[in-house]
PDB file of C-alpha atoms in Angstrom:
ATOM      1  CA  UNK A   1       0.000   0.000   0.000  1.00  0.00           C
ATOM      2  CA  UNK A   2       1.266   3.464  -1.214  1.00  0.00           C
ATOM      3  CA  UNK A   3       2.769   5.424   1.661  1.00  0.00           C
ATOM      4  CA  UNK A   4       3.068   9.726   1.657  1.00  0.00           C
ATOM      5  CA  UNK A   5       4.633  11.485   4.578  1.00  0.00           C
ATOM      6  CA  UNK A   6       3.816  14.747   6.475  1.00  0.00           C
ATOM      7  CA  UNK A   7       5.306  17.324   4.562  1.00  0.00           C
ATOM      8  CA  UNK A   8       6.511  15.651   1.541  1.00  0.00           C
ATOM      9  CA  UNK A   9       5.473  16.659  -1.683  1.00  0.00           C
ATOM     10  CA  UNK A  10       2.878  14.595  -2.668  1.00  0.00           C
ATOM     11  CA  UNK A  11       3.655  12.897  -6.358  1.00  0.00           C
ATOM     12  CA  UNK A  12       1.891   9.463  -5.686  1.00  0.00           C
ATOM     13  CA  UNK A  13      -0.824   8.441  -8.433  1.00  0.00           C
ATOM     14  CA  UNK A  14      -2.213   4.864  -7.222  1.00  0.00           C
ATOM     15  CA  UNK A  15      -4.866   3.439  -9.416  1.00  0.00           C
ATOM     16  CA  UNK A  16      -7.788   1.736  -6.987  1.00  0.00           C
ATOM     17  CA  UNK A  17     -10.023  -0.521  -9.519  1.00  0.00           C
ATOM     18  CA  UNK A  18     -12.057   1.936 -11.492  1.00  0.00           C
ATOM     19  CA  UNK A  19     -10.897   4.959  -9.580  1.00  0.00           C
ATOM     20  CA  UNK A  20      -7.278   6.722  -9.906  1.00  0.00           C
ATOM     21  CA  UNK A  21      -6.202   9.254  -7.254  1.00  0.00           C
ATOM     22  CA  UNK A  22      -3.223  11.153  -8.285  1.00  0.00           C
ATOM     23  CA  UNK A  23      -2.273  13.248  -5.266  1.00  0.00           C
ATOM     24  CA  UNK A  24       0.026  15.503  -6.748  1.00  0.00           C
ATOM     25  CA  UNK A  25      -3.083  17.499  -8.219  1.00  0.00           C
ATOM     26  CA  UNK A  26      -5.893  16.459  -6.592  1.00  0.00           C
ATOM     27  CA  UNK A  27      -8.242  14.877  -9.199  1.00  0.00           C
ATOM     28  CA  UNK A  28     -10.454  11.383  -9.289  1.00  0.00           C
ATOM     29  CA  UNK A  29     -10.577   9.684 -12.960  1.00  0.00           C
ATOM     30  CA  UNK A  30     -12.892   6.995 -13.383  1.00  0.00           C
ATOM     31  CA  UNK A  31     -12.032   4.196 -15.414  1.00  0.00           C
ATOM     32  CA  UNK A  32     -14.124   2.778 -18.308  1.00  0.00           C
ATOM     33  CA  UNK A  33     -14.968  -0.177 -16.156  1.00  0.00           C
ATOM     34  CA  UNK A  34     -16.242   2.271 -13.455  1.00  0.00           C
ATOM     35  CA  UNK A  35     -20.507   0.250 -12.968  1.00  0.00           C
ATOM     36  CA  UNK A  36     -23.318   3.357 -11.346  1.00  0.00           C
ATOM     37  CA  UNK A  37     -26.456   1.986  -9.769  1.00  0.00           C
ATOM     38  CA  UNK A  38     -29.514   2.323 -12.060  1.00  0.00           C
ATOM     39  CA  UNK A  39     -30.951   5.495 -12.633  1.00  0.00           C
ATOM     40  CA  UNK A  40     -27.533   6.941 -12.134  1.00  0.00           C
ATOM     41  CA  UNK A  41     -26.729   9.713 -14.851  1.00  0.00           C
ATOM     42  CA  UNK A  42     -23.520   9.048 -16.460  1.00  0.00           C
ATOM     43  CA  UNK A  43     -22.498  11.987 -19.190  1.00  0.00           C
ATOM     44  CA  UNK A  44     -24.713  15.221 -19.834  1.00  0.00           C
ATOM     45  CA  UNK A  45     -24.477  17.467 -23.404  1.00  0.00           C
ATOM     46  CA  UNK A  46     -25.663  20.115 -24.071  1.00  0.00           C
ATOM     47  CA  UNK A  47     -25.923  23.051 -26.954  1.00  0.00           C
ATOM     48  CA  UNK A  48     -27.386  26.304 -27.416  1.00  0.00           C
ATOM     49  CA  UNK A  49     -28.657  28.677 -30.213  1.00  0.00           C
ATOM     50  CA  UNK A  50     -29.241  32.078 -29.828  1.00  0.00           C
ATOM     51  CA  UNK A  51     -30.374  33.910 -33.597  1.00  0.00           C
ATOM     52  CA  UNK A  52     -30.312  37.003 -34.585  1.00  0.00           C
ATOM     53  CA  UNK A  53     -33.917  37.031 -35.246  1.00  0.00           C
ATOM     54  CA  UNK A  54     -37.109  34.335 -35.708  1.00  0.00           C
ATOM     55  CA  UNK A  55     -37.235  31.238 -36.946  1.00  0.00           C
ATOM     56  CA  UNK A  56     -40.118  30.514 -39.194  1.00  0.00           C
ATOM     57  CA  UNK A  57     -41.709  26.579 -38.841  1.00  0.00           C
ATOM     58  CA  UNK A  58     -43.993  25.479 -42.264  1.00  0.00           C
ATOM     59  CA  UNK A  59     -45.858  22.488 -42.915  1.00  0.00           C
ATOM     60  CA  UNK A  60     -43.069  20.738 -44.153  1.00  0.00           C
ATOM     61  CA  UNK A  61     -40.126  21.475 -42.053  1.00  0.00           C
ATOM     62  CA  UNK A  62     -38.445  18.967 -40.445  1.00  0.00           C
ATOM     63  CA  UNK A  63     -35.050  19.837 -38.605  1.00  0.00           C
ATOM     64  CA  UNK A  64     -35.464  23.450 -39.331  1.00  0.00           C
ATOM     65  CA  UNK A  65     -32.784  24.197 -36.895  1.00  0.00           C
ATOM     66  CA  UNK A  66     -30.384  22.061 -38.239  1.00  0.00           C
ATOM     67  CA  UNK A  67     -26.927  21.761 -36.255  1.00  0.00           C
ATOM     68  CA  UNK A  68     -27.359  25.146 -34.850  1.00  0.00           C
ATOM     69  CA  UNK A  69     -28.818  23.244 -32.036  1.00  0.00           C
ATOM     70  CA  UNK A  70     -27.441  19.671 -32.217  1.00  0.00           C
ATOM     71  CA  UNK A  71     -25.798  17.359 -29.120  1.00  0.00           C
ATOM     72  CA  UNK A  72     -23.346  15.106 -30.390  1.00  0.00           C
ATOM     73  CA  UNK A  73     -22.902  11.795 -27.952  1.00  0.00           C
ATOM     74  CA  UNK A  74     -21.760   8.486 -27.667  1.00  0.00           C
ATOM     75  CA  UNK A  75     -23.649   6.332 -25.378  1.00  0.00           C
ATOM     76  CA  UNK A  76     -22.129   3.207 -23.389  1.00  0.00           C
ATOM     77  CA  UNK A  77     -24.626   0.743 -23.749  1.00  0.00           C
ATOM     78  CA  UNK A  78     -28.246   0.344 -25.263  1.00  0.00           C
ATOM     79  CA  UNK A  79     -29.112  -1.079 -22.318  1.00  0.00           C
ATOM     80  CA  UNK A  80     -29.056   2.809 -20.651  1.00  0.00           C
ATOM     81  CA  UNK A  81     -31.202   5.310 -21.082  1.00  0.00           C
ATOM     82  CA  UNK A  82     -31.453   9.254 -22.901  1.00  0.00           C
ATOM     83  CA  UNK A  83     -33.290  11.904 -21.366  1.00  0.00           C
ATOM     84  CA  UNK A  84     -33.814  14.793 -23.718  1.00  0.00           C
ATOM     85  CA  UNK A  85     -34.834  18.238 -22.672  1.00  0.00           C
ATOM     86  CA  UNK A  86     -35.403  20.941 -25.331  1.00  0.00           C
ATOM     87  CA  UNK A  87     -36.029  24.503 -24.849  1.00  0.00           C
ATOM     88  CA  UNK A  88     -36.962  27.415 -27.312  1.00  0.00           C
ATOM     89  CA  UNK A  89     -38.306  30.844 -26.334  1.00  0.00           C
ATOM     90  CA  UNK A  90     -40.995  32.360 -27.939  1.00  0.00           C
ATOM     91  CA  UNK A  91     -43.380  30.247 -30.008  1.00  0.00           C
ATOM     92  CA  UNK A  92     -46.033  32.804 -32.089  1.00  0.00           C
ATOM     93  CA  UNK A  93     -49.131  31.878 -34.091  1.00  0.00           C
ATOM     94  CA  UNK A  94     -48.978  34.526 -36.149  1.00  0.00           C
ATOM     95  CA  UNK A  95     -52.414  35.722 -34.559  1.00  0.00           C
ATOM     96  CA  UNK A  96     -54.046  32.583 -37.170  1.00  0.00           C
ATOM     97  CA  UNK A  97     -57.167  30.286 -35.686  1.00  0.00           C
ATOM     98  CA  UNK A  98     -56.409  26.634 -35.835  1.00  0.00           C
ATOM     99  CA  UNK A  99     -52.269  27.031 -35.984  1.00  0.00           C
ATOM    100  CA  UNK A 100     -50.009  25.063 -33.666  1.00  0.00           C
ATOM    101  CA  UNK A 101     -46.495  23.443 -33.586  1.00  0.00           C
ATOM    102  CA  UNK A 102     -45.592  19.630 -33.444  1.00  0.00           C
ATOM    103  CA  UNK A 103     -41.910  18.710 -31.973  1.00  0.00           C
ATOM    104  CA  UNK A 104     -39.508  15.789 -31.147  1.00  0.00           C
ATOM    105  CA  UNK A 105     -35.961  14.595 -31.755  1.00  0.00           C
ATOM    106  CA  UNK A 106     -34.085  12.772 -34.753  1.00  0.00           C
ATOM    107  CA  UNK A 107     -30.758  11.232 -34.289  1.00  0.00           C
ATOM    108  CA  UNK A 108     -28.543  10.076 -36.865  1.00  0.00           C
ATOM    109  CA  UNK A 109     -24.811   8.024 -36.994  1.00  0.00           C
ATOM    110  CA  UNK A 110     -24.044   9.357 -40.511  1.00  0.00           C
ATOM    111  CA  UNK A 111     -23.577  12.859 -40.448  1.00  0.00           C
ATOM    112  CA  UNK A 112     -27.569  13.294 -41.410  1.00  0.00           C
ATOM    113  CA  UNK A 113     -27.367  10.842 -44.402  1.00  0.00           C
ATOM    114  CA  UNK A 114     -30.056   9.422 -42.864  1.00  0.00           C
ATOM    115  CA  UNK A 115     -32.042   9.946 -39.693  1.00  0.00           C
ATOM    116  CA  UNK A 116     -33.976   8.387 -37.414  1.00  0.00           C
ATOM    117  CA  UNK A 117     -37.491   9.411 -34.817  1.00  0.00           C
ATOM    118  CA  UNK A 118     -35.897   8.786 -31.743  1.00  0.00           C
ATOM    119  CA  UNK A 119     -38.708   7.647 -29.305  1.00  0.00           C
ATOM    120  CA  UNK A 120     -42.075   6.041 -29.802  1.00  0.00           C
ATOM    121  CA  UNK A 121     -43.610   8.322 -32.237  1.00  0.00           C
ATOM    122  CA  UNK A 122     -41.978  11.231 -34.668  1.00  0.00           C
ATOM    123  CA  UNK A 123     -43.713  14.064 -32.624  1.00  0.00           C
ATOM    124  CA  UNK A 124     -43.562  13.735 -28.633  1.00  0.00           C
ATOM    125  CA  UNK A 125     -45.310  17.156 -28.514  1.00  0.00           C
ATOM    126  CA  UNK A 126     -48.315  18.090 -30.531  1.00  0.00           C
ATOM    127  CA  UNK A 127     -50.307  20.982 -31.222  1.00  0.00           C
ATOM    128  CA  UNK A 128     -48.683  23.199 -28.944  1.00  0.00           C
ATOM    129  CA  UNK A 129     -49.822  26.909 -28.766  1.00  0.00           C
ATOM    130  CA  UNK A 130     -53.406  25.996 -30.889  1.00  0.00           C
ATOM    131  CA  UNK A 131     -56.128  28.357 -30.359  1.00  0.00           C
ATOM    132  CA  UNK A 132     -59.703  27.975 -32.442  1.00  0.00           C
ATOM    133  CA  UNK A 133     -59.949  31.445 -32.874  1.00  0.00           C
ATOM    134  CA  UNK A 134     -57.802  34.239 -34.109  1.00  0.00           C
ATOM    135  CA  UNK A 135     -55.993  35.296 -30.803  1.00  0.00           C
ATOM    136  CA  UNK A 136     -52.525  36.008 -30.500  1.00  0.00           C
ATOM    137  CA  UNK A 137     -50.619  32.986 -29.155  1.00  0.00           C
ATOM    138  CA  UNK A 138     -47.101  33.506 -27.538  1.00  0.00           C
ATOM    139  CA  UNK A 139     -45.291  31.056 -25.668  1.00  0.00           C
ATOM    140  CA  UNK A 140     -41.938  29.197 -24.743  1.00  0.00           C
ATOM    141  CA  UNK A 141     -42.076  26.052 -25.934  1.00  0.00           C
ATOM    142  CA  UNK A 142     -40.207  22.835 -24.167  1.00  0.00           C
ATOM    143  CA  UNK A 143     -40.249  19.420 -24.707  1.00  0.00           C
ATOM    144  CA  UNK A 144     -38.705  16.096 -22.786  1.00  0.00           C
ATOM    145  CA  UNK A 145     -38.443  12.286 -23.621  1.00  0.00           C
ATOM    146  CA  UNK A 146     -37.110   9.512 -21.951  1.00  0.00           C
ATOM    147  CA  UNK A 147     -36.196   7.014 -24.417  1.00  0.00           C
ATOM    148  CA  UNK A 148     -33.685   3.684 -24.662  1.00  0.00           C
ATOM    149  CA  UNK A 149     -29.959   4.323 -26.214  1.00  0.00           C
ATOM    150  CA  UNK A 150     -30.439   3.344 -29.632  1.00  0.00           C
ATOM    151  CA  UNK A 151     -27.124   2.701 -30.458  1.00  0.00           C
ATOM    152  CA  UNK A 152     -23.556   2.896 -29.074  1.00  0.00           C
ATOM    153  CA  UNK A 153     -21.797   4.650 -32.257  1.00  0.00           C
ATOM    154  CA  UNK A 154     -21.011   8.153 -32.567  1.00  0.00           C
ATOM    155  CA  UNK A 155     -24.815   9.586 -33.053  1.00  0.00           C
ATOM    156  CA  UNK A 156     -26.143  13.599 -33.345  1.00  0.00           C
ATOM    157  CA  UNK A 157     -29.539  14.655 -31.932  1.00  0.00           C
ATOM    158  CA  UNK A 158     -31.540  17.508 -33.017  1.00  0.00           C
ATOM    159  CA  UNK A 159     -35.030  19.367 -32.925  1.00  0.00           C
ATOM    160  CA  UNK A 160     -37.476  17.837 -35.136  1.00  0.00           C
ATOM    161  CA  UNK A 161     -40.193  20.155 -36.206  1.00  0.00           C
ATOM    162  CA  UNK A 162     -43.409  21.024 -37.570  1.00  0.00           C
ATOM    163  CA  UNK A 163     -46.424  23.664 -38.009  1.00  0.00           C
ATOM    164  CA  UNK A 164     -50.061  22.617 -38.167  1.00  0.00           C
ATOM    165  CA  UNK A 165     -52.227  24.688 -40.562  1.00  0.00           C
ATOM    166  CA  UNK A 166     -50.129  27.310 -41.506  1.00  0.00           C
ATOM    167  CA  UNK A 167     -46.398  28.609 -40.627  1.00  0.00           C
ATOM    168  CA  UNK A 168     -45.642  29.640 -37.038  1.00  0.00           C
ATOM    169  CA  UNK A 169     -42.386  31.072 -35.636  1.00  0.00           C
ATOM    170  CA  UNK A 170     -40.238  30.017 -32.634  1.00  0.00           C
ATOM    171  CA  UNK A 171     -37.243  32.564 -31.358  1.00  0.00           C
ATOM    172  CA  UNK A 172     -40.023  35.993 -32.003  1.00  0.00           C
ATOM    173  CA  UNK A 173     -39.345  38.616 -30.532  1.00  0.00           C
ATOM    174  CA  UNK A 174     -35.997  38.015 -29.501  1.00  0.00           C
ATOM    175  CA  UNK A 175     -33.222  40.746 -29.673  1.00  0.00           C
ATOM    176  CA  UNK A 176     -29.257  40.825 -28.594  1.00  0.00           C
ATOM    177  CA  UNK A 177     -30.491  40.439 -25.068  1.00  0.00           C
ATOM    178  CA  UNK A 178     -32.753  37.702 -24.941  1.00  0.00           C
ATOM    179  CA  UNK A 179     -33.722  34.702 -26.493  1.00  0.00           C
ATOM    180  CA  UNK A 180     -32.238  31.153 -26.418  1.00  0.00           C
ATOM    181  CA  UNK A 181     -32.517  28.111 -27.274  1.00  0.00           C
ATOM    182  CA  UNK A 182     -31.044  24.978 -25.317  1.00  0.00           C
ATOM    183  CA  UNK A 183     -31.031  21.500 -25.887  1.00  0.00           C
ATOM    184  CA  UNK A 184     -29.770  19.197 -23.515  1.00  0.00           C
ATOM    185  CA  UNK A 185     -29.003  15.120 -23.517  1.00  0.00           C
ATOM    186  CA  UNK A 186     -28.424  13.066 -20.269  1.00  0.00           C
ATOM    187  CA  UNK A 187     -27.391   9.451 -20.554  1.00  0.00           C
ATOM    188  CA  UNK A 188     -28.851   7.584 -17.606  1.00  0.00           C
ATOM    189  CA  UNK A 189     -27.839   3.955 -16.448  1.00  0.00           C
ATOM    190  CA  UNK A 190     -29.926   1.321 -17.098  1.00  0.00           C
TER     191      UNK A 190
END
């Protein structure tokens, strides 16, 4: 067993199973056989957007933010879990009856060659911010899942988007001093 004296100066790095102590400068490093209880989280990402103005949302967009707000990550094992928050300031409805906004996540391994729902269905949030008349709607707008890893390779998650009945905007009324966007991916231990 490693030994350090009273007033030495400490340069011992011992390496305990999973865990290495070097007490030279005082930091823990886990190693990749390091196990956490389930329900444990074991790596958070994260990315933000802030534009210069609004974003508009049609009928047909998909991942109309693209990798201005994206979370690269690659997970340990499909047998954990993702938790995906999303958050975007200031939804409008244009002041139109019947108009709303759909939302979820894609992922993808290949650089968006393809892409994939991730979750149950494509839209985890739906007709957010509808009103049956014409009344101004104006919002934030967030959105979670909890969903199984899907894969262990290298995979990037975005926004996935949509406006019901008409184009809506997301990021109105922002200006240099307010208005972000966030989107943030925990992976959880199975």
């Amino acid at each position: 067993m490693p030994t350090l004296k009273l007033g030495s100066t400490p340069v011992l790095t011992e390496a305990l199973g999973a865990l290495t102590i070097n007490v030279a400068n005082p930091t823990v490093t886990l190693g990749s056989n390091c196990t956490f209880p389930a329900g444990h989280p074991i790596q958070v990402k994260g990315d933000t957007y802030a534009p210069s103005g609004p974003v508009t949302l049609t009928t047909s967009s998909t991942r109309a933010l693209s990798d201005n707000l994206q979370v690269e990550i690659t997970c340990a094992s499909t047998s954990n879990y993702l938790k995906i928050d999303c958050f975007i300031p200031c939804y409008i409805n244009d002041n139109v009856s019947g108009r709303s906004l759909k939302a979820g996540f894609r992922y993808s391994t290949d650089n968006w060659s393809s892409e994939t729902k991730l979750g149950e269905k494509d839209y985890i949030m739906n007709h957010h911010g509808y009103h049956g008349a014409a009344h101004w709607v104006e919002q934030n707008t967030t959105w979670h899942t909890w969903v199984q890893v899907p894969t262990t390779s290298a995979m990037k998650i975005q926004t996935y988007t949509t406006a019901n009945n008409g184009d809506v905007r997301i990021f109105g009324n922002i200006d240099s001093s307010q208005g972000v966007g966030t989107l943030i991916v925990t992976e959880v231990q199975g």
